[in-house]
JSON list of C-alpha atoms in Angstrom, two decimals:
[
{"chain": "N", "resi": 1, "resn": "UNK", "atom": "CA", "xyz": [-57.12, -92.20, 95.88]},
{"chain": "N", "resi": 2, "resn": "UNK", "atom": "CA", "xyz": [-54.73, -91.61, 92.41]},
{"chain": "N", "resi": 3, "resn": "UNK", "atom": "CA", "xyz": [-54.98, -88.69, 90.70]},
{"chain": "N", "resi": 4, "resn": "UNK", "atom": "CA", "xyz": [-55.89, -89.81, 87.15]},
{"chain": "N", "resi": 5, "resn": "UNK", "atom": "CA", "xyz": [-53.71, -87.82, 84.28]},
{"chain": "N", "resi": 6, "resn": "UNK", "atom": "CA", "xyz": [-55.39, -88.10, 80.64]},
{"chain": "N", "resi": 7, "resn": "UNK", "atom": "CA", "xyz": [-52.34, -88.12, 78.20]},
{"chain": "N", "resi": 8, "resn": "UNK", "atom": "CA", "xyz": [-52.86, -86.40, 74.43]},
{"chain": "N", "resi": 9, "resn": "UNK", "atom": "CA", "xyz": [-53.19, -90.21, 72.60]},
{"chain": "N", "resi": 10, "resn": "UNK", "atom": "CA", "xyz": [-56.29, -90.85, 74.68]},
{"chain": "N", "resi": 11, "resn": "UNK", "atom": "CA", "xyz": [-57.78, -87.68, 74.35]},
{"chain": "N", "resi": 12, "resn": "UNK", "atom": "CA", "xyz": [-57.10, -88.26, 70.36]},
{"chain": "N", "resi": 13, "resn": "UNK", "atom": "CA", "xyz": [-58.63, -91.72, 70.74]},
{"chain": "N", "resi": 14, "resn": "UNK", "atom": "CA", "xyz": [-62.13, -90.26, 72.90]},
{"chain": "N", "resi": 15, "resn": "UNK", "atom": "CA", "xyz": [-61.67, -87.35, 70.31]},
{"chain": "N", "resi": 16, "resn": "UNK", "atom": "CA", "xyz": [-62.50, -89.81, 67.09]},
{"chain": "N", "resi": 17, "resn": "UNK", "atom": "CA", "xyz": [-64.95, -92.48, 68.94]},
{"chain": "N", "resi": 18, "resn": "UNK", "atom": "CA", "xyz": [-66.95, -89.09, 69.46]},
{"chain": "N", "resi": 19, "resn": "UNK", "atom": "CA", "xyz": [-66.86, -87.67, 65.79]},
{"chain": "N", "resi": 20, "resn": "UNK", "atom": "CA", "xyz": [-67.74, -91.03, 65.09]},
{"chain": "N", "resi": 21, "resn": "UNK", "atom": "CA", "xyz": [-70.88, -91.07, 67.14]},
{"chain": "N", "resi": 22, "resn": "UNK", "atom": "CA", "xyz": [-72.05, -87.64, 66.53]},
{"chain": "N", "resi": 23, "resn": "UNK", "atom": "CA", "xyz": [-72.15, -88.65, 62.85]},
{"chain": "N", "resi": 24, "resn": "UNK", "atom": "CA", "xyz": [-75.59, -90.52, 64.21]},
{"chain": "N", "resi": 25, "resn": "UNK", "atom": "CA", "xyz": [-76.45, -88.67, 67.21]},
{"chain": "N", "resi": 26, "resn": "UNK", "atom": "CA", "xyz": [-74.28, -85.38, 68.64]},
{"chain": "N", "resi": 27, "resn": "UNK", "atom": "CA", "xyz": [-76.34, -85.43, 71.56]},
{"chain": "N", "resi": 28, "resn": "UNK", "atom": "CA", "xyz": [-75.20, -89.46, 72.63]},
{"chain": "N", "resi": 29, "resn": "UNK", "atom": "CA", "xyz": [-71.38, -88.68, 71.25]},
{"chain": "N", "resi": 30, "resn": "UNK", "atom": "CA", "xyz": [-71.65, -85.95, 74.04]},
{"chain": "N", "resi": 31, "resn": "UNK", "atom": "CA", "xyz": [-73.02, -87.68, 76.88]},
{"chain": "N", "resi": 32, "resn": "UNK", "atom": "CA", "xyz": [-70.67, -91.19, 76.04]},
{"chain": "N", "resi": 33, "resn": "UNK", "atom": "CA", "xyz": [-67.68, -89.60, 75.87]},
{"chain": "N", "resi": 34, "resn": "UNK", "atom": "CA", "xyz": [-68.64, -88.04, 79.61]},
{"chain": "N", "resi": 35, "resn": "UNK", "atom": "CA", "xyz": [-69.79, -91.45, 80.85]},
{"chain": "N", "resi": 36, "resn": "UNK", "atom": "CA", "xyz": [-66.34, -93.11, 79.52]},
{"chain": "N", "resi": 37, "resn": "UNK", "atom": "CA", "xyz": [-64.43, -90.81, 81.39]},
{"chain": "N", "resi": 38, "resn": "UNK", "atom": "CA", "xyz": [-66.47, -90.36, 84.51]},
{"chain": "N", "resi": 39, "resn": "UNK", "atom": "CA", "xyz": [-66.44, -94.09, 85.02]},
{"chain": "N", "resi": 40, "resn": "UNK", "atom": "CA", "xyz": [-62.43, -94.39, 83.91]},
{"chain": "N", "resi": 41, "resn": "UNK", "atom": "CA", "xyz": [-61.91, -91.79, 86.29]},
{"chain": "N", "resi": 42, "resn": "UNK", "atom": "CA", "xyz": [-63.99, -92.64, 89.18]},
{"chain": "N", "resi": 43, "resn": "UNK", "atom": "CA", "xyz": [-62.44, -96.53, 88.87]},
{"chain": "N", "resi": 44, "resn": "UNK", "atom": "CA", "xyz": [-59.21, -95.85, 88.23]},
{"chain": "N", "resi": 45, "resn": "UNK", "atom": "CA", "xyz": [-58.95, -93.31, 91.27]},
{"chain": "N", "resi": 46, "resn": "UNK", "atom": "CA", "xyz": [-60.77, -95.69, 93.70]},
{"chain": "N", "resi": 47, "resn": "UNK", "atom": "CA", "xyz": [-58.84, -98.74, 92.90]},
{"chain": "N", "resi": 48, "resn": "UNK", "atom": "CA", "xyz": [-55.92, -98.17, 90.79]},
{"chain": "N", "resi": 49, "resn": "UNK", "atom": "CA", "xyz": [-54.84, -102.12, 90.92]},
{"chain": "N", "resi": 50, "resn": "UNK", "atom": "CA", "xyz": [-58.23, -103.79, 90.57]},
{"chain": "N", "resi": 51, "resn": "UNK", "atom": "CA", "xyz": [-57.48, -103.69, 87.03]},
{"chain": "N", "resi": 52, "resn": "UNK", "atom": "CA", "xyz": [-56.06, -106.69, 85.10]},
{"chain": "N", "resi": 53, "resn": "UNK", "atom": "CA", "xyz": [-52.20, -106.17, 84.44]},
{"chain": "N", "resi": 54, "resn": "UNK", "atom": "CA", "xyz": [-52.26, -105.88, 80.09]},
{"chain": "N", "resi": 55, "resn": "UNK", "atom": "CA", "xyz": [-48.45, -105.16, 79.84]},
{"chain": "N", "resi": 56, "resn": "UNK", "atom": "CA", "xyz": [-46.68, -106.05, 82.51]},
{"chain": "N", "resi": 57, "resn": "UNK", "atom": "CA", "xyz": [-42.92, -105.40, 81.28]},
{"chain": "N", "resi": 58, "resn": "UNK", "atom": "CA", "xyz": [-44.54, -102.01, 80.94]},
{"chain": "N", "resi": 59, "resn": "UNK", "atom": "CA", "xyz": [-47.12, -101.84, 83.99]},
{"chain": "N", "resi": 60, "resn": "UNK", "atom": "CA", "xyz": [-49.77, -101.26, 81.70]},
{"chain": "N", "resi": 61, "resn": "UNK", "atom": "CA", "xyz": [-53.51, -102.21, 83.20]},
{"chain": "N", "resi": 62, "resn": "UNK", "atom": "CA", "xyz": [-56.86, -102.41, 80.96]},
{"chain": "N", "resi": 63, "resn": "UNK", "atom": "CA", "xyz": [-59.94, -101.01, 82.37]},
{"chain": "N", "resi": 64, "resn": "UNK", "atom": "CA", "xyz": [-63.05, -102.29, 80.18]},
{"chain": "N", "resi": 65, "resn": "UNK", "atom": "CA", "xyz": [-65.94, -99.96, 79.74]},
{"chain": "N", "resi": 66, "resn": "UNK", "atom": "CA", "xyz": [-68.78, -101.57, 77.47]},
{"chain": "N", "resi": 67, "resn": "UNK", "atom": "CA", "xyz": [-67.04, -101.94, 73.93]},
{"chain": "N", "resi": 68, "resn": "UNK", "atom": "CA", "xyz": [-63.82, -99.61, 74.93]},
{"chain": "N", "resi": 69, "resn": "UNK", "atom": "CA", "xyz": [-60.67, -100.41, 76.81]},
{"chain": "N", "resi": 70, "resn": "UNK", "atom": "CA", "xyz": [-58.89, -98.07, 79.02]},
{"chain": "N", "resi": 71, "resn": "UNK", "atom": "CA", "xyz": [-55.27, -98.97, 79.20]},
{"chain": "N", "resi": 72, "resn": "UNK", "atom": "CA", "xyz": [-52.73, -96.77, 81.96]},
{"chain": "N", "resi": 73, "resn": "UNK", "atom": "CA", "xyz": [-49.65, -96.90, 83.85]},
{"chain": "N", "resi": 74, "resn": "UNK", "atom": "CA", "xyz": [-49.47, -96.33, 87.06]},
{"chain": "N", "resi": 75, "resn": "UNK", "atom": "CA", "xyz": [-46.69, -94.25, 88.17]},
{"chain": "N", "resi": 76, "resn": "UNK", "atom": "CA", "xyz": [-45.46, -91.71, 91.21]},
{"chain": "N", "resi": 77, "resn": "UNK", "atom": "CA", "xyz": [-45.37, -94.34, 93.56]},
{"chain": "N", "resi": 78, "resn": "UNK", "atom": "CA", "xyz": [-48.85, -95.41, 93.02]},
{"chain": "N", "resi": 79, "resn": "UNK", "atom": "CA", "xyz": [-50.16, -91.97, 93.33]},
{"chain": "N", "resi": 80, "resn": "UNK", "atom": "CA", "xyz": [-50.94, -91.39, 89.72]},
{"chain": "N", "resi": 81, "resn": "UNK", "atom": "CA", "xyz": [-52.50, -93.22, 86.77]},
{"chain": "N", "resi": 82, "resn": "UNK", "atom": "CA", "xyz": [-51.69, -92.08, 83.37]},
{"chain": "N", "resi": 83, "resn": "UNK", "atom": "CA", "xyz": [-54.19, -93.05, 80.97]},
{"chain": "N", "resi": 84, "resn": "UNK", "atom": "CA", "xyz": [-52.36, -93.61, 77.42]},
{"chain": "N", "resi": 85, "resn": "UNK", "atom": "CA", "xyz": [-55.09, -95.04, 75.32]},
{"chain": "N", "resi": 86, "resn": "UNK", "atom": "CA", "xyz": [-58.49, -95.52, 74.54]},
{"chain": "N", "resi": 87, "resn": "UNK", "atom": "CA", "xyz": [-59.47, -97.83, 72.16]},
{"chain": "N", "resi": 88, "resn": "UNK", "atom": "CA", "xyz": [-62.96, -99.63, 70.62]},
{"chain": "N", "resi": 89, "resn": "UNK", "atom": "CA", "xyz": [-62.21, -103.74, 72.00]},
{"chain": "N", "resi": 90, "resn": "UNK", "atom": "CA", "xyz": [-63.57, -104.08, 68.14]},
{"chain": "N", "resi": 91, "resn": "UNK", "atom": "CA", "xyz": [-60.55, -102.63, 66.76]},
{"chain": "N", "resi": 92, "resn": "UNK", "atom": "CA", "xyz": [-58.12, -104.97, 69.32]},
{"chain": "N", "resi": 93, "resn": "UNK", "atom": "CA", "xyz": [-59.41, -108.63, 67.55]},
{"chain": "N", "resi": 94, "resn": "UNK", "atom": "CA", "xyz": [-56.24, -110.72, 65.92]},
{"chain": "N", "resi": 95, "resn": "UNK", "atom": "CA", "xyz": [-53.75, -107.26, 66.57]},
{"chain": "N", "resi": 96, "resn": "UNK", "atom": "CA", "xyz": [-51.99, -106.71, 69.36]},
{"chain": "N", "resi": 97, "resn": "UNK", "atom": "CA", "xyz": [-51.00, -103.25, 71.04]},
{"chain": "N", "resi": 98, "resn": "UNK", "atom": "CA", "xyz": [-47.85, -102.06, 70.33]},
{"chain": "N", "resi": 99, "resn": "UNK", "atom": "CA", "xyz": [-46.22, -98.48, 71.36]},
{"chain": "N", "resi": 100, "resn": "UNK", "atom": "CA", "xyz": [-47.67, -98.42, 74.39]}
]
């Protein structure tokens, strides 16, 4: 089992998808943003390399979750997973990630 690190660009990311969502319902924006990270975390940890390689000059993985993509690095020897982003798959059509 990883220990899953959350960096500041993916809290940012949850931070907007929730204002977003709480513009409808605060109560859903709430219990999403808790199910995103629950299952992120709970994957991630388990089995770090299941994940599909996204970047792999940089090591970066994508774990999907409904509409969102989780993308991290896994670093320490193995032993940790740095999420760096969190983004709507919406947002990803015709672009590619950069800065990563």
């Amino acid at each position: 089992m990883v220990e899953v690190h959350i960096s500041r660009k993916a809290r940012k990311d949850l931070d907007i998808f929730k204002e977003y969502i709480a513009q409808d319902n605060l109560q859903r924006a709430e219990s999403f943003s808790v199910e995103l990270l629950t299952s992120s975390i709970n994957i991630i940890s388990e089995f770090p390399l299941f994940c599909p390689i996204y970047n792999e000059p940089k090591g970066i993985r994508r774990y999907a979750f409904k509409r969102y993509n989780i993308y991290y690095r896994l670093s320490g020897n193995g032993k940790r997973a740095n999420i760096l982003h969190i983004l709507n798959s919406a947002l990803l059509k015709n672009m590619t990630l950069k800065g990563l």
